[in-house]
Short mmCIF file of C-alpha atoms in Angstrom, two decimals:
data_model
loop_
_atom_site.label_atom_id
_atom_site.label_comp_id
_atom_site.label_asym_id
_atom_site.label_seq_id
_atom_site.Cartn_x
_atom_site.Cartn_y
_atom_site.Cartn_z
CA UNK A 1 -13.35 9.11 -13.94
CA UNK A 2 -17.09 8.43 -14.48
CA UNK A 3 -19.10 11.51 -13.51
CA UNK A 4 -22.41 10.56 -11.81
CA UNK A 5 -25.66 12.49 -12.18
CA UNK A 6 -26.10 15.43 -9.82
CA UNK A 7 -22.53 16.78 -10.23
CA UNK A 8 -22.63 18.76 -13.44
CA UNK A 9 -24.54 22.06 -13.78
CA UNK A 10 -27.39 22.06 -16.28
CA UNK A 11 -25.59 24.09 -19.01
CA UNK A 12 -22.53 21.83 -18.77
CA UNK A 13 -24.34 18.48 -19.02
CA UNK A 14 -26.64 19.75 -21.75
CA UNK A 15 -23.76 21.21 -23.77
CA UNK A 16 -21.80 17.95 -23.54
CA UNK A 17 -24.90 15.82 -24.42
CA UNK A 18 -25.46 18.08 -27.45
CA UNK A 19 -21.82 17.55 -28.43
CA UNK A 20 -21.81 13.80 -27.83
CA UNK A 21 -24.91 12.99 -29.92
CA UNK A 22 -23.53 14.06 -33.38
CA UNK A 23 -20.04 12.84 -32.47
CA UNK A 24 -21.28 9.31 -31.67
CA UNK A 25 -23.49 9.43 -34.73
CA UNK A 26 -20.45 10.23 -36.90
CA UNK A 27 -18.39 7.41 -35.26
CA UNK A 28 -21.27 4.97 -35.89
CA UNK A 29 -21.55 5.97 -39.54
CA UNK A 30 -17.77 5.63 -40.08
CA UNK A 31 -17.76 2.23 -38.28
CA UNK A 32 -20.69 0.98 -40.39
CA UNK A 33 -18.70 1.75 -43.51
CA UNK A 34 -15.79 -0.37 -42.29
CA UNK A 35 -17.53 -3.13 -40.37
CA UNK A 36 -20.64 -4.69 -41.89
CA UNK A 37 -23.42 -5.64 -39.46
CA UNK A 38 -22.29 -9.24 -39.39
CA UNK A 39 -19.08 -8.13 -37.66
CA UNK A 40 -20.94 -6.57 -34.75
CA UNK A 41 -20.13 -9.57 -32.42
CA UNK A 42 -16.47 -8.71 -32.74
CA UNK A 43 -17.05 -5.17 -31.47
CA UNK A 44 -19.30 -6.38 -28.67
CA UNK A 45 -16.79 -9.00 -27.49
CA UNK A 46 -13.98 -6.48 -27.64
CA UNK A 47 -16.04 -4.27 -25.33
CA UNK A 48 -16.54 -7.21 -22.97
CA UNK A 49 -12.79 -7.83 -23.13
CA UNK A 50 -12.02 -4.26 -21.96
CA UNK A 51 -14.47 -4.81 -19.03
CA UNK A 52 -12.87 -8.13 -18.10
CA UNK A 53 -9.31 -6.82 -18.60
CA UNK A 54 -9.92 -4.52 -15.67
CA UNK A 55 -9.85 -7.63 -13.38
CA UNK A 56 -6.16 -8.28 -14.19
CA UNK A 57 -3.99 -6.18 -11.89
CA UNK A 58 -0.59 -4.84 -12.87
CA UNK A 59 1.88 -4.50 -9.95
CA UNK A 60 3.35 -0.95 -9.78
CA UNK A 61 5.33 -1.23 -6.56
CA UNK A 62 4.79 0.06 -2.99
CA UNK A 63 2.03 -2.47 -2.55
CA UNK A 64 -0.27 -0.93 -5.16
CA UNK A 65 -1.55 -2.07 -8.55
CA UNK A 66 -3.33 -0.59 -11.51
CA UNK A 67 -5.38 -1.88 -14.45
CA UNK A 68 -5.94 -1.18 -18.09
CA UNK A 69 -8.55 1.44 -19.06
CA UNK A 70 -8.40 0.41 -22.66
CA UNK A 71 -9.54 3.31 -24.91
CA UNK A 72 -6.22 3.61 -26.72
CA UNK A 73 -5.72 -0.17 -27.03
CA UNK A 74 -9.20 -0.49 -28.63
CA UNK A 75 -8.27 2.32 -31.09
CA UNK A 76 -5.05 0.54 -32.08
CA UNK A 77 -6.98 -2.68 -32.70
CA UNK A 78 -10.23 -1.44 -34.20
CA UNK A 79 -9.45 2.11 -35.46
CA UNK A 80 -10.79 5.21 -33.75
CA UNK A 81 -14.44 5.23 -34.97
CA UNK A 82 -15.08 1.59 -33.90
CA UNK A 83 -13.22 2.14 -30.66
CA UNK A 84 -15.41 5.22 -29.95
CA UNK A 85 -18.54 3.16 -30.58
CA UNK A 86 -17.37 0.31 -28.32
CA UNK A 87 -16.36 2.78 -25.54
CA UNK A 88 -19.78 4.47 -25.85
CA UNK A 89 -21.49 1.13 -25.47
CA UNK A 90 -19.28 0.29 -22.44
CA UNK A 91 -20.11 3.65 -20.77
CA UNK A 92 -23.85 3.17 -21.41
CA UNK A 93 -23.81 -0.34 -19.95
CA UNK A 94 -21.75 0.88 -16.96
CA UNK A 95 -24.21 3.74 -16.30
CA UNK A 96 -27.32 1.59 -16.67
CA UNK A 97 -26.25 -1.71 -15.12
CA UNK A 98 -23.47 -0.85 -12.63
CA UNK A 99 -24.57 2.71 -11.64
CA UNK A 100 -21.01 3.82 -12.63
CA UNK A 101 -21.52 7.23 -14.19
CA UNK A 102 -24.80 9.07 -14.71
CA UNK A 103 -27.43 9.07 -17.46
CA UNK A 104 -27.67 12.82 -17.85
CA UNK A 105 -23.86 12.89 -17.47
CA UNK A 106 -23.50 10.22 -20.15
CA UNK A 107 -22.79 12.89 -22.74
CA UNK A 108 -19.94 14.23 -20.58
CA UNK A 109 -18.51 10.76 -19.97
CA UNK A 110 -18.81 9.78 -23.62
CA UNK A 111 -17.17 13.05 -24.76
CA UNK A 112 -14.30 12.63 -22.26
CA UNK A 113 -13.56 8.92 -22.67
CA UNK A 114 -15.16 7.66 -25.87
CA UNK A 115 -14.61 10.63 -28.17
CA UNK A 116 -11.77 12.83 -26.98
CA UNK A 117 -10.00 10.03 -25.06
CA UNK A 118 -10.06 7.65 -27.99
CA UNK A 119 -9.07 10.34 -30.54
CA UNK A 120 -6.25 11.64 -28.45
CA UNK A 121 -5.11 8.09 -27.76
CA UNK A 122 -5.09 7.25 -31.45
CA UNK A 123 -3.41 10.48 -32.64
CA UNK A 124 0.27 9.68 -31.68
CA UNK A 125 -0.14 6.20 -33.20
CA UNK A 126 -1.50 7.70 -36.42
CA UNK A 127 1.21 10.33 -36.63
CA UNK A 128 4.34 8.55 -35.47
CA UNK A 129 3.95 4.79 -35.68
CA UNK A 130 5.12 4.68 -39.27
CA UNK A 131 8.71 5.39 -38.12
CA UNK A 132 11.10 2.89 -36.53
CA UNK A 133 10.48 0.48 -33.69
CA UNK A 134 11.40 3.11 -31.03
CA UNK A 135 9.11 5.77 -32.57
CA UNK A 136 6.27 3.19 -32.70
CA UNK A 137 6.79 2.22 -29.04
CA UNK A 138 6.85 5.86 -28.02
CA UNK A 139 3.66 6.48 -30.06
CA UNK A 140 1.84 3.61 -28.39
CA UNK A 141 2.99 4.67 -24.91
CA UNK A 142 1.99 8.29 -25.65
CA UNK A 143 -1.41 7.18 -26.89
CA UNK A 144 -2.24 5.37 -23.67
CA UNK A 145 -0.83 8.20 -21.57
CA UNK A 146 -2.66 11.02 -23.39
CA UNK A 147 -5.95 9.08 -23.55
CA UNK A 148 -6.22 8.73 -19.75
CA UNK A 149 -4.72 12.12 -18.88
CA UNK A 150 -6.86 14.21 -21.21
CA UNK A 151 -10.07 12.34 -20.27
CA UNK A 152 -9.49 12.76 -16.54
CA UNK A 153 -8.45 16.42 -16.83
CA UNK A 154 -11.54 17.19 -18.96
CA UNK A 155 -13.76 15.57 -16.32
CA UNK A 156 -12.06 17.69 -13.62
CA UNK A 157 -12.57 20.84 -15.69
CA UNK A 158 -16.23 20.02 -16.19
CA UNK A 159 -16.69 19.58 -12.43
CA UNK A 160 -14.95 22.94 -11.78
CA UNK A 161 -17.09 24.68 -14.45
CA UNK A 162 -20.13 23.19 -12.71
CA UNK A 163 -19.13 24.87 -9.45
CA UNK A 164 -18.02 21.71 -7.55
CA UNK A 165 -15.68 23.11 -4.89
CA UNK A 166 -12.09 22.23 -5.81
CA UNK A 167 -9.47 23.94 -3.69
CA UNK A 168 -6.17 24.44 -5.52
CA UNK A 169 -4.28 21.84 -3.50
CA UNK A 170 -6.95 19.17 -4.20
CA UNK A 171 -6.97 20.05 -7.93
CA UNK A 172 -3.17 19.86 -7.98
CA UNK A 173 -3.14 16.46 -6.19
CA UNK A 174 -5.86 15.22 -8.61
CA UNK A 175 -3.80 16.23 -11.65
CA UNK A 176 -0.75 14.54 -10.15
CA UNK A 177 -2.75 11.39 -9.51
CA UNK A 178 -4.13 11.49 -13.06
CA UNK A 179 -0.58 11.88 -14.47
CA UNK A 180 0.57 8.76 -12.53
CA UNK A 181 -2.49 6.79 -13.78
CA UNK A 182 -1.77 8.02 -17.32
CA UNK A 183 1.84 6.88 -17.13
CA UNK A 184 0.66 3.50 -15.92
CA UNK A 185 -1.90 3.27 -18.74
CA UNK A 186 0.85 4.09 -21.30
CA UNK A 187 3.10 1.35 -19.85
CA UNK A 188 0.33 -1.21 -19.73
CA UNK A 189 -0.83 -0.41 -23.23
CA UNK A 190 2.70 -0.72 -24.59
CA UNK A 191 3.29 -4.03 -22.74
CA UNK A 192 -0.02 -5.50 -23.93
CA UNK A 193 0.58 -4.40 -27.58
CA UNK A 194 4.03 -6.00 -27.55
CA UNK A 195 2.61 -9.22 -26.05
CA UNK A 196 -0.22 -9.18 -28.59
CA UNK A 197 2.19 -8.80 -31.52
CA UNK A 198 4.12 -11.77 -30.23
CA UNK A 199 0.95 -13.86 -30.47
CA UNK A 200 -0.29 -12.44 -33.78
CA UNK A 201 1.18 -9.32 -35.43
CA UNK A 202 -2.08 -8.79 -37.32
CA UNK A 203 -4.03 -7.93 -34.16
CA UNK A 204 -2.73 -4.37 -34.25
CA UNK A 205 -3.76 -2.20 -37.21
CA UNK A 206 -1.16 -0.78 -39.53
CA UNK A 207 -1.24 2.96 -39.17
CA UNK A 208 -2.01 4.53 -42.52
CA UNK A 209 0.13 7.27 -44.01
CA UNK A 210 -0.82 10.37 -41.95
CA UNK A 211 -3.20 12.51 -43.95
CA UNK A 212 -3.82 16.06 -43.01
CA UNK A 213 -0.91 16.20 -40.51
CA UNK A 214 -1.43 19.93 -39.88
CA UNK A 215 -5.05 19.29 -39.07
CA UNK A 216 -4.11 16.57 -36.67
CA UNK A 217 -1.64 18.84 -34.92
CA UNK A 218 -4.27 21.58 -34.69
CA UNK A 219 -6.70 19.05 -33.27
CA UNK A 220 -4.14 17.90 -30.71
CA UNK A 221 -3.40 21.49 -29.69
CA UNK A 222 -7.12 22.25 -29.44
CA UNK A 223 -7.67 19.25 -27.22
CA UNK A 224 -4.67 20.18 -25.11
CA UNK A 225 -5.91 23.71 -24.67
CA UNK A 226 -9.40 22.52 -23.89
CA UNK A 227 -8.11 20.11 -21.33
CA UNK A 228 -5.51 22.25 -19.59
CA UNK A 229 -6.36 25.85 -20.51
CA UNK A 230 -9.97 25.61 -19.26
CA UNK A 231 -8.68 24.90 -15.75
CA UNK A 232 -7.77 28.54 -15.67
CA UNK A 233 -11.14 29.66 -16.93
CA UNK A 234 -13.17 31.83 -14.63
CA UNK A 235 -16.79 32.52 -14.06
CA UNK A 236 -16.17 36.16 -15.24
CA UNK A 237 -17.62 37.18 -18.60
CA UNK A 238 -15.53 36.28 -21.63
CA UNK A 239 -13.34 38.75 -23.41
CA UNK A 240 -15.89 39.94 -25.92
CA UNK A 241 -18.62 40.39 -23.30
CA UNK A 242 -16.13 42.24 -21.08
CA UNK A 243 -15.13 44.60 -23.94
CA UNK A 244 -18.80 45.21 -24.75
CA UNK A 245 -19.51 46.06 -21.10
CA UNK A 246 -16.48 48.41 -20.86
CA UNK A 247 -17.31 50.27 -24.08
CA UNK A 248 -20.97 50.41 -23.13
CA UNK A 249 -22.21 48.48 -26.15
CA UNK A 250 -24.04 45.93 -24.01
CA UNK A 251 -26.21 48.60 -22.36
CA UNK A 252 -27.24 50.04 -25.72
CA UNK A 253 -27.67 46.75 -27.48
CA UNK A 254 -31.21 45.92 -28.47
CA UNK A 255 -32.68 42.61 -29.58
CA UNK A 256 -33.73 42.68 -33.23
CA UNK A 257 -36.15 39.91 -32.66
CA UNK A 258 -37.26 37.71 -29.73
CA UNK A 259 -36.22 34.08 -29.69
CA UNK A 260 -37.95 31.42 -27.61
CA UNK A 261 -34.72 30.11 -26.04
CA UNK A 262 -32.76 33.35 -25.36
CA UNK A 263 -30.15 33.12 -22.59
CA UNK A 264 -30.56 29.33 -22.59
CA UNK A 265 -34.01 29.66 -21.00
CA UNK A 266 -37.55 28.82 -22.33
CA UNK A 267 -39.10 32.24 -21.76
CA UNK A 268 -42.69 30.94 -22.07
CA UNK A 269 -42.49 28.88 -18.87
CA UNK A 270 -43.16 30.30 -15.38
CA UNK A 271 -40.91 28.24 -13.17
CA UNK A 272 -37.19 29.09 -13.26
CA UNK A 273 -36.02 25.45 -13.24
CA UNK A 274 -38.53 24.44 -15.87
CA UNK A 275 -37.30 27.39 -18.06
CA UNK A 276 -33.65 26.24 -17.92
CA UNK A 277 -34.41 22.53 -18.13
CA UNK A 278 -36.90 22.92 -21.00
CA UNK A 279 -34.48 25.10 -23.02
CA UNK A 280 -31.72 22.59 -22.57
CA UNK A 281 -33.80 19.61 -23.42
CA UNK A 282 -35.26 21.44 -26.42
CA UNK A 283 -31.74 22.17 -27.68
CA UNK A 284 -30.76 18.49 -27.11
CA UNK A 285 -33.93 17.31 -28.86
CA UNK A 286 -33.21 19.59 -31.88
CA UNK A 287 -29.72 18.24 -32.29
CA UNK A 288 -30.95 14.68 -31.78
CA UNK A 289 -33.74 15.18 -34.34
CA UNK A 290 -31.32 16.68 -36.82
CA UNK A 291 -28.88 13.70 -36.42
CA UNK A 292 -31.81 11.26 -36.68
CA UNK A 293 -33.16 12.93 -39.81
CA UNK A 294 -29.64 13.03 -41.36
CA UNK A 295 -29.03 9.36 -40.46
CA UNK A 296 -32.34 8.24 -42.01
CA UNK A 297 -31.81 10.40 -45.12
CA UNK A 298 -28.31 8.96 -45.68
CA UNK A 299 -29.49 5.37 -44.97
CA UNK A 300 -32.28 5.86 -47.57
CA UNK A 301 -29.78 7.30 -50.04
CA UNK A 302 -27.47 4.33 -49.46
CA UNK A 303 -30.21 1.79 -49.95
CA UNK A 304 -31.54 3.57 -53.10
CA UNK B 1 -22.68 -11.22 -8.94
CA UNK B 2 -24.28 -7.79 -8.96
CA UNK B 3 -26.00 -8.00 -12.33
CA UNK B 4 -27.26 -11.54 -11.86
CA UNK B 5 -29.51 -10.24 -9.04
CA UNK B 6 -30.73 -7.21 -11.01
CA UNK B 7 -31.34 -9.47 -14.02
CA UNK B 8 -33.56 -11.72 -11.81
CA UNK B 9 -35.46 -8.68 -10.51
CA UNK B 10 -36.05 -7.46 -14.07
CA UNK B 11 -37.96 -10.67 -14.94
CA UNK B 12 -40.89 -9.86 -12.61
CA UNK B 13 -44.50 -9.34 -13.66
CA UNK B 14 -45.60 -6.25 -11.69
CA UNK B 15 -47.43 -3.27 -13.12
CA UNK B 16 -44.07 -1.49 -13.61
CA UNK B 17 -42.48 -4.51 -15.29
CA UNK B 18 -45.27 -4.62 -17.83
CA UNK B 19 -44.87 -0.99 -18.93
CA UNK B 20 -43.16 -0.26 -22.22
CA UNK B 21 -39.44 0.48 -21.88
CA UNK B 22 -39.86 3.85 -23.69
CA UNK B 23 -42.42 5.01 -21.15
CA UNK B 24 -40.14 4.07 -18.27
CA UNK B 25 -37.09 5.67 -19.89
CA UNK B 26 -39.12 8.88 -20.50
CA UNK B 27 -40.27 8.96 -16.88
CA UNK B 28 -36.68 8.38 -15.70
CA UNK B 29 -35.35 11.24 -17.88
CA UNK B 30 -37.94 13.65 -16.43
CA UNK B 31 -37.12 12.57 -12.88
CA UNK B 32 -33.36 12.82 -13.46
CA UNK B 33 -33.80 16.28 -14.98
CA UNK B 34 -35.91 17.42 -12.05
CA UNK B 35 -33.27 16.22 -9.55
CA UNK B 36 -30.34 17.44 -11.59
CA UNK B 37 -31.70 21.01 -12.06
CA UNK B 38 -32.75 21.50 -8.43
CA UNK B 39 -30.70 24.26 -6.74
CA UNK B 40 -29.25 22.21 -3.84
CA UNK B 41 -31.26 19.39 -2.34
CA UNK B 42 -33.61 20.59 0.45
CA UNK B 43 -34.58 17.84 2.92
CA UNK B 44 -38.25 17.97 1.86
CA UNK B 45 -37.48 17.56 -1.84
CA UNK B 46 -34.87 14.82 -1.27
CA UNK B 47 -37.17 13.04 1.16
CA UNK B 48 -40.15 13.23 -1.22
CA UNK B 49 -38.22 11.86 -4.20
CA UNK B 50 -36.70 9.15 -1.99
CA UNK B 51 -40.17 8.08 -0.80
CA UNK B 52 -41.41 8.18 -4.43
CA UNK B 53 -38.65 5.81 -5.55
CA UNK B 54 -39.15 3.49 -2.58
CA UNK B 55 -42.81 3.31 -3.49
CA UNK B 56 -41.73 2.37 -7.02
CA UNK B 57 -39.52 -0.50 -5.75
CA UNK B 58 -42.35 -1.69 -3.48
CA UNK B 59 -44.84 -1.62 -6.42
CA UNK B 60 -42.37 -3.55 -8.54
CA UNK B 61 -41.88 -6.06 -5.67
CA UNK B 62 -38.11 -5.52 -5.77
CA UNK B 63 -36.35 -5.98 -2.38
CA UNK B 64 -35.97 -2.39 -1.11
CA UNK B 65 -32.95 -2.97 1.13
CA UNK B 66 -31.13 -4.78 -1.68
CA UNK B 67 -31.84 -1.92 -4.05
CA UNK B 68 -30.74 0.73 -1.51
CA UNK B 69 -27.49 -1.18 -0.98
CA UNK B 70 -26.82 -1.55 -4.76
CA UNK B 71 -27.45 2.12 -5.47
CA UNK B 72 -24.80 2.91 -2.87
CA UNK B 73 -22.15 1.92 -5.52
CA UNK B 74 -22.14 5.59 -6.46
CA UNK B 75 -21.29 6.78 -2.93
CA UNK B 76 -17.49 6.34 -2.79
CA UNK B 77 -17.11 8.84 -5.62
CA UNK B 78 -19.83 11.18 -4.40
CA UNK B 79 -18.78 11.16 -0.72
CA UNK B 80 -15.18 12.01 -1.66
CA UNK B 81 -16.35 15.19 -3.41
CA UNK B 82 -18.97 15.88 -0.73
CA UNK B 83 -16.21 15.76 1.87
CA UNK B 84 -14.14 18.28 -0.12
CA UNK B 85 -17.23 20.57 -0.39
CA UNK B 86 -17.88 20.24 3.35
CA UNK B 87 -14.26 20.98 4.22
CA UNK B 88 -14.39 23.98 1.85
CA UNK B 89 -17.22 25.39 3.97
CA UNK B 90 -20.15 24.47 1.68
CA UNK B 91 -22.14 21.81 3.59
CA UNK B 92 -25.31 22.46 1.48
CA UNK B 93 -23.47 21.53 -1.71
CA UNK B 94 -21.94 18.48 0.06
CA UNK B 95 -25.44 17.22 0.83
CA UNK B 96 -26.61 18.03 -2.70
CA UNK B 97 -23.72 16.13 -4.34
CA UNK B 98 -24.17 12.98 -2.27
CA UNK B 99 -27.99 13.12 -2.22
CA UNK B 100 -28.56 13.90 -5.89
CA UNK B 101 -26.11 11.26 -7.10
CA UNK B 102 -27.61 8.63 -4.79
CA UNK B 103 -31.21 9.46 -5.78
CA UNK B 104 -30.27 9.39 -9.51
CA UNK B 105 -28.53 6.01 -9.13
CA UNK B 106 -31.63 4.71 -7.33
CA UNK B 107 -33.87 5.91 -10.13
CA UNK B 108 -31.71 4.25 -12.80
CA UNK B 109 -31.66 1.06 -10.78
CA UNK B 110 -35.48 1.09 -10.64
CA UNK B 111 -35.53 1.24 -14.47
CA UNK B 112 -33.12 -1.68 -14.95
CA UNK B 113 -34.70 -3.68 -12.13
CA UNK B 114 -38.07 -3.58 -13.91
CA UNK B 115 -36.88 -3.88 -17.52
CA UNK B 116 -34.68 -6.67 -18.95
CA UNK B 117 -31.75 -5.05 -20.78
CA UNK B 118 -32.57 -6.51 -24.24
CA UNK B 119 -36.07 -4.91 -23.96
CA UNK B 120 -34.58 -1.66 -22.77
CA UNK B 121 -32.14 -1.52 -25.72
CA UNK B 122 -35.00 -2.33 -28.03
CA UNK B 123 -36.97 0.55 -26.55
CA UNK B 124 -34.03 2.87 -27.26
CA UNK B 125 -34.03 1.67 -30.87
CA UNK B 126 -37.70 2.77 -30.97
CA UNK B 127 -36.69 6.34 -30.07
CA UNK B 128 -33.97 6.53 -32.76
CA UNK B 129 -30.75 5.44 -31.04
CA UNK B 130 -28.61 3.88 -33.85
CA UNK B 131 -29.29 0.17 -34.08
CA UNK B 132 -25.61 -0.53 -34.79
CA UNK B 133 -24.62 1.00 -31.39
CA UNK B 134 -27.36 -0.89 -29.55
CA UNK B 135 -26.30 -4.19 -31.15
CA UNK B 136 -22.74 -3.58 -29.95
CA UNK B 137 -24.16 -2.97 -26.46
CA UNK B 138 -26.30 -6.11 -26.73
CA UNK B 139 -23.31 -8.32 -27.63
CA UNK B 140 -21.13 -6.62 -25.01
CA UNK B 141 -23.74 -7.43 -22.33
CA UNK B 142 -24.20 -11.02 -23.61
CA UNK B 143 -20.49 -11.94 -23.49
CA UNK B 144 -19.43 -9.80 -20.57
CA UNK B 145 -19.72 -12.47 -17.97
CA UNK B 146 -18.32 -15.20 -20.23
CA UNK B 147 -15.10 -13.21 -20.70
CA UNK B 148 -15.07 -11.95 -17.10
CA UNK B 149 -15.29 -15.62 -16.07
CA UNK B 150 -12.24 -16.39 -18.21
CA UNK B 151 -10.36 -13.48 -16.69
CA UNK B 152 -11.30 -14.67 -13.15
CA UNK B 153 -10.03 -18.21 -14.01
CA UNK B 154 -6.75 -16.79 -15.30
CA UNK B 155 -6.33 -14.67 -12.19
CA UNK B 156 -7.01 -17.71 -10.00
CA UNK B 157 -4.51 -19.75 -11.90
CA UNK B 158 -1.90 -17.01 -11.47
CA UNK B 159 -2.67 -16.84 -7.71
CA UNK B 160 -2.29 -20.63 -7.40
CA UNK B 161 1.17 -20.36 -9.01
CA UNK B 162 2.22 -17.60 -6.70
CA UNK B 163 1.90 -14.92 -9.36
CA UNK B 164 0.99 -12.26 -6.77
CA UNK B 165 3.27 -13.43 -3.95
CA UNK B 166 5.35 -10.52 -2.43
CA UNK B 167 8.45 -12.71 -2.38
CA UNK B 168 7.97 -13.72 -6.02
CA UNK B 169 9.74 -12.45 -9.09
CA UNK B 170 10.77 -8.77 -9.69
CA UNK B 171 8.14 -6.17 -10.52
CA UNK B 172 9.22 -5.94 -14.15
CA UNK B 173 8.79 -9.69 -14.66
CA UNK B 174 5.37 -9.69 -12.99
CA UNK B 175 4.36 -6.65 -15.04
CA UNK B 176 5.26 -8.43 -18.26
CA UNK B 177 3.50 -11.60 -17.07
CA UNK B 178 0.29 -9.61 -16.46
CA UNK B 179 0.59 -8.03 -19.94
CA UNK B 180 1.02 -11.52 -21.42
CA UNK B 181 -2.06 -12.76 -19.55
CA UNK B 182 -4.02 -9.82 -20.93
CA UNK B 183 -2.80 -10.59 -24.45
CA UNK B 184 -3.85 -14.21 -24.05
CA UNK B 185 -7.29 -13.06 -22.82
CA UNK B 186 -7.52 -10.76 -25.86
CA UNK B 187 -6.60 -13.54 -28.26
CA UNK B 188 -9.18 -15.81 -26.68
CA UNK B 189 -11.87 -13.10 -26.84
CA UNK B 190 -10.99 -12.38 -30.44
CA UNK B 191 -11.18 -16.09 -31.25
CA UNK B 192 -14.53 -16.33 -29.42
CA UNK B 193 -15.83 -13.36 -31.41
CA UNK B 194 -14.85 -14.94 -34.70
CA UNK B 195 -16.53 -18.22 -33.68
CA UNK B 196 -19.71 -16.40 -32.59
CA UNK B 197 -19.72 -14.52 -35.84
CA UNK B 198 -19.46 -17.72 -37.97
CA UNK B 199 -22.11 -19.54 -35.83
CA UNK B 200 -24.53 -16.65 -36.08
CA UNK B 201 -24.05 -16.34 -39.86
CA UNK B 202 -24.71 -20.07 -40.22
CA UNK B 203 -27.99 -19.58 -38.32
CA UNK B 204 -29.11 -16.77 -40.65
CA UNK B 205 -28.09 -13.69 -38.59
CA UNK B 206 -28.81 -10.58 -40.59
CA UNK B 207 -27.33 -7.95 -38.30
CA UNK B 208 -30.14 -7.61 -35.81
CA UNK B 209 -32.15 -9.68 -33.32
CA UNK B 210 -35.84 -10.45 -33.87
CA UNK B 211 -38.22 -10.21 -30.91
CA UNK B 212 -41.01 -12.78 -30.61
CA UNK B 213 -43.40 -9.91 -29.81
CA UNK B 214 -43.00 -6.28 -30.93
CA UNK B 215 -43.15 -3.76 -28.15
CA UNK B 216 -46.44 -1.77 -28.13
CA UNK B 217 -46.90 1.66 -26.55
CA UNK B 218 -50.46 1.39 -25.27
CA UNK B 219 -52.84 3.61 -23.28
CA UNK B 220 -51.58 2.23 -19.99
CA UNK B 221 -48.02 3.28 -20.99
CA UNK B 222 -49.25 6.80 -21.83
CA UNK B 223 -51.06 7.04 -18.54
CA UNK B 224 -48.02 5.85 -16.64
CA UNK B 225 -45.70 8.34 -18.44
CA UNK B 226 -48.06 11.32 -18.00
CA UNK B 227 -48.87 10.57 -14.35
CA UNK B 228 -45.27 9.93 -13.33
CA UNK B 229 -44.18 13.16 -15.08
CA UNK B 230 -46.96 15.05 -13.26
CA UNK B 231 -45.90 13.66 -9.84
CA UNK B 232 -42.23 14.46 -10.57
CA UNK B 233 -43.02 18.08 -11.52
CA UNK B 234 -45.46 18.51 -8.57
CA UNK B 235 -42.85 17.23 -6.11
CA UNK B 236 -40.19 19.52 -7.67
CA UNK B 237 -42.41 22.49 -6.80
CA UNK B 238 -42.00 21.71 -3.01
#
């Protein structure tokens, strides 16, 4: 689900842009370590393959068909960092060239599909594919399934948090629809991986011995909670704020020093929209500048 | 094909075409932020931004009706959510969802209709987007239509052989056949990528493309950026 511009509230799109910038930067750095610049054509052509693969329909009965989304498949072939980079490039081209997804919402779409979607898709493969043939098949199916379901549910949650009206029956139907799409993605991913291995077993990466299994499980649980638990989030203050209000701390609290971006607003501006927009963009620019400085510093260190 | 038309538009020589990609991207970001942060979309504000964008297309000598139709690609998604909002008793939000997404898509289309994608990606490199990511995007864009053409040929071949006939083989068989077709497409793409890699290495490829002329951010680009930002902010005050 590609979220267009105009759907997400300012705090939501800014927060997700701020999250996506360093995440993509990290994925790029990890990919650069594994793929030298001469191998970039491979990544670009794999991205073009995922685009083109969406033209091949898979019959699913009752006169309908589905198609591959491809995040998990890319992760199985290229590894998660390169898959995240390729998915980011796909999403950027889709937003710019095909008006599929927004530019301000690019951070949200990248977070949902290129970062979380790819990581969650890769996780079962990383953890379980070292077992027997059945465990490996289950891991591949689960990767495709989780990748689509978590991405779609995250997008739905972001829309709800942004105040887009979503009556309970519509949200329920949407989640059901996402689950069916995710099952289809799992089945397509498994069928394509099996067909690929028939052509050339080396196309699919060998999953390394899982390192930091506990961390992976915590990550999976965190993603699950983020995806599903936030549906039940409300616009009420969070627990700590509520406690502070009940005890009366918040009324007595005083600011020790003034900050220019308090309450996510640039206090020095007159107009309300400029205050919010400027604070958000300033935050985004700070994270971007920090990532840029870190990237240049590490590139200089590498070349030294 | 959709992008072949936009690609042709982007090769123009108007005042907007000649501006530096970074100036246009900056102006677009300000406009999108102004639209995105507006509480709702009052008719005056929406109408003013719509007129502003139409003026942009006219200045760039890009066919306005064609652009309006292409930006409508965003509407199936937006109208579905707008309908839900309207049924939920919030018509103002319904209008805002459909209107804001359409105006934003139109603004992005104006940028890509006046800037060839390679120049745009080069502009992004100038503002610090990782070159590695941009190169992946560049290759993706270059080979997108080659591989899509292969996929279309394979689909046509399957159609000619009755691959999608209702009275054909069982679903399971057709599903496996589609998976096999995708695997073949993958293997061909992978082979093509390896060939491209070897050819480029033999021609001295060092990991990035060289432009014949480096982009220059001149006074006209500054003037364009500042004036378009001023108009955007002034209109937002309506």
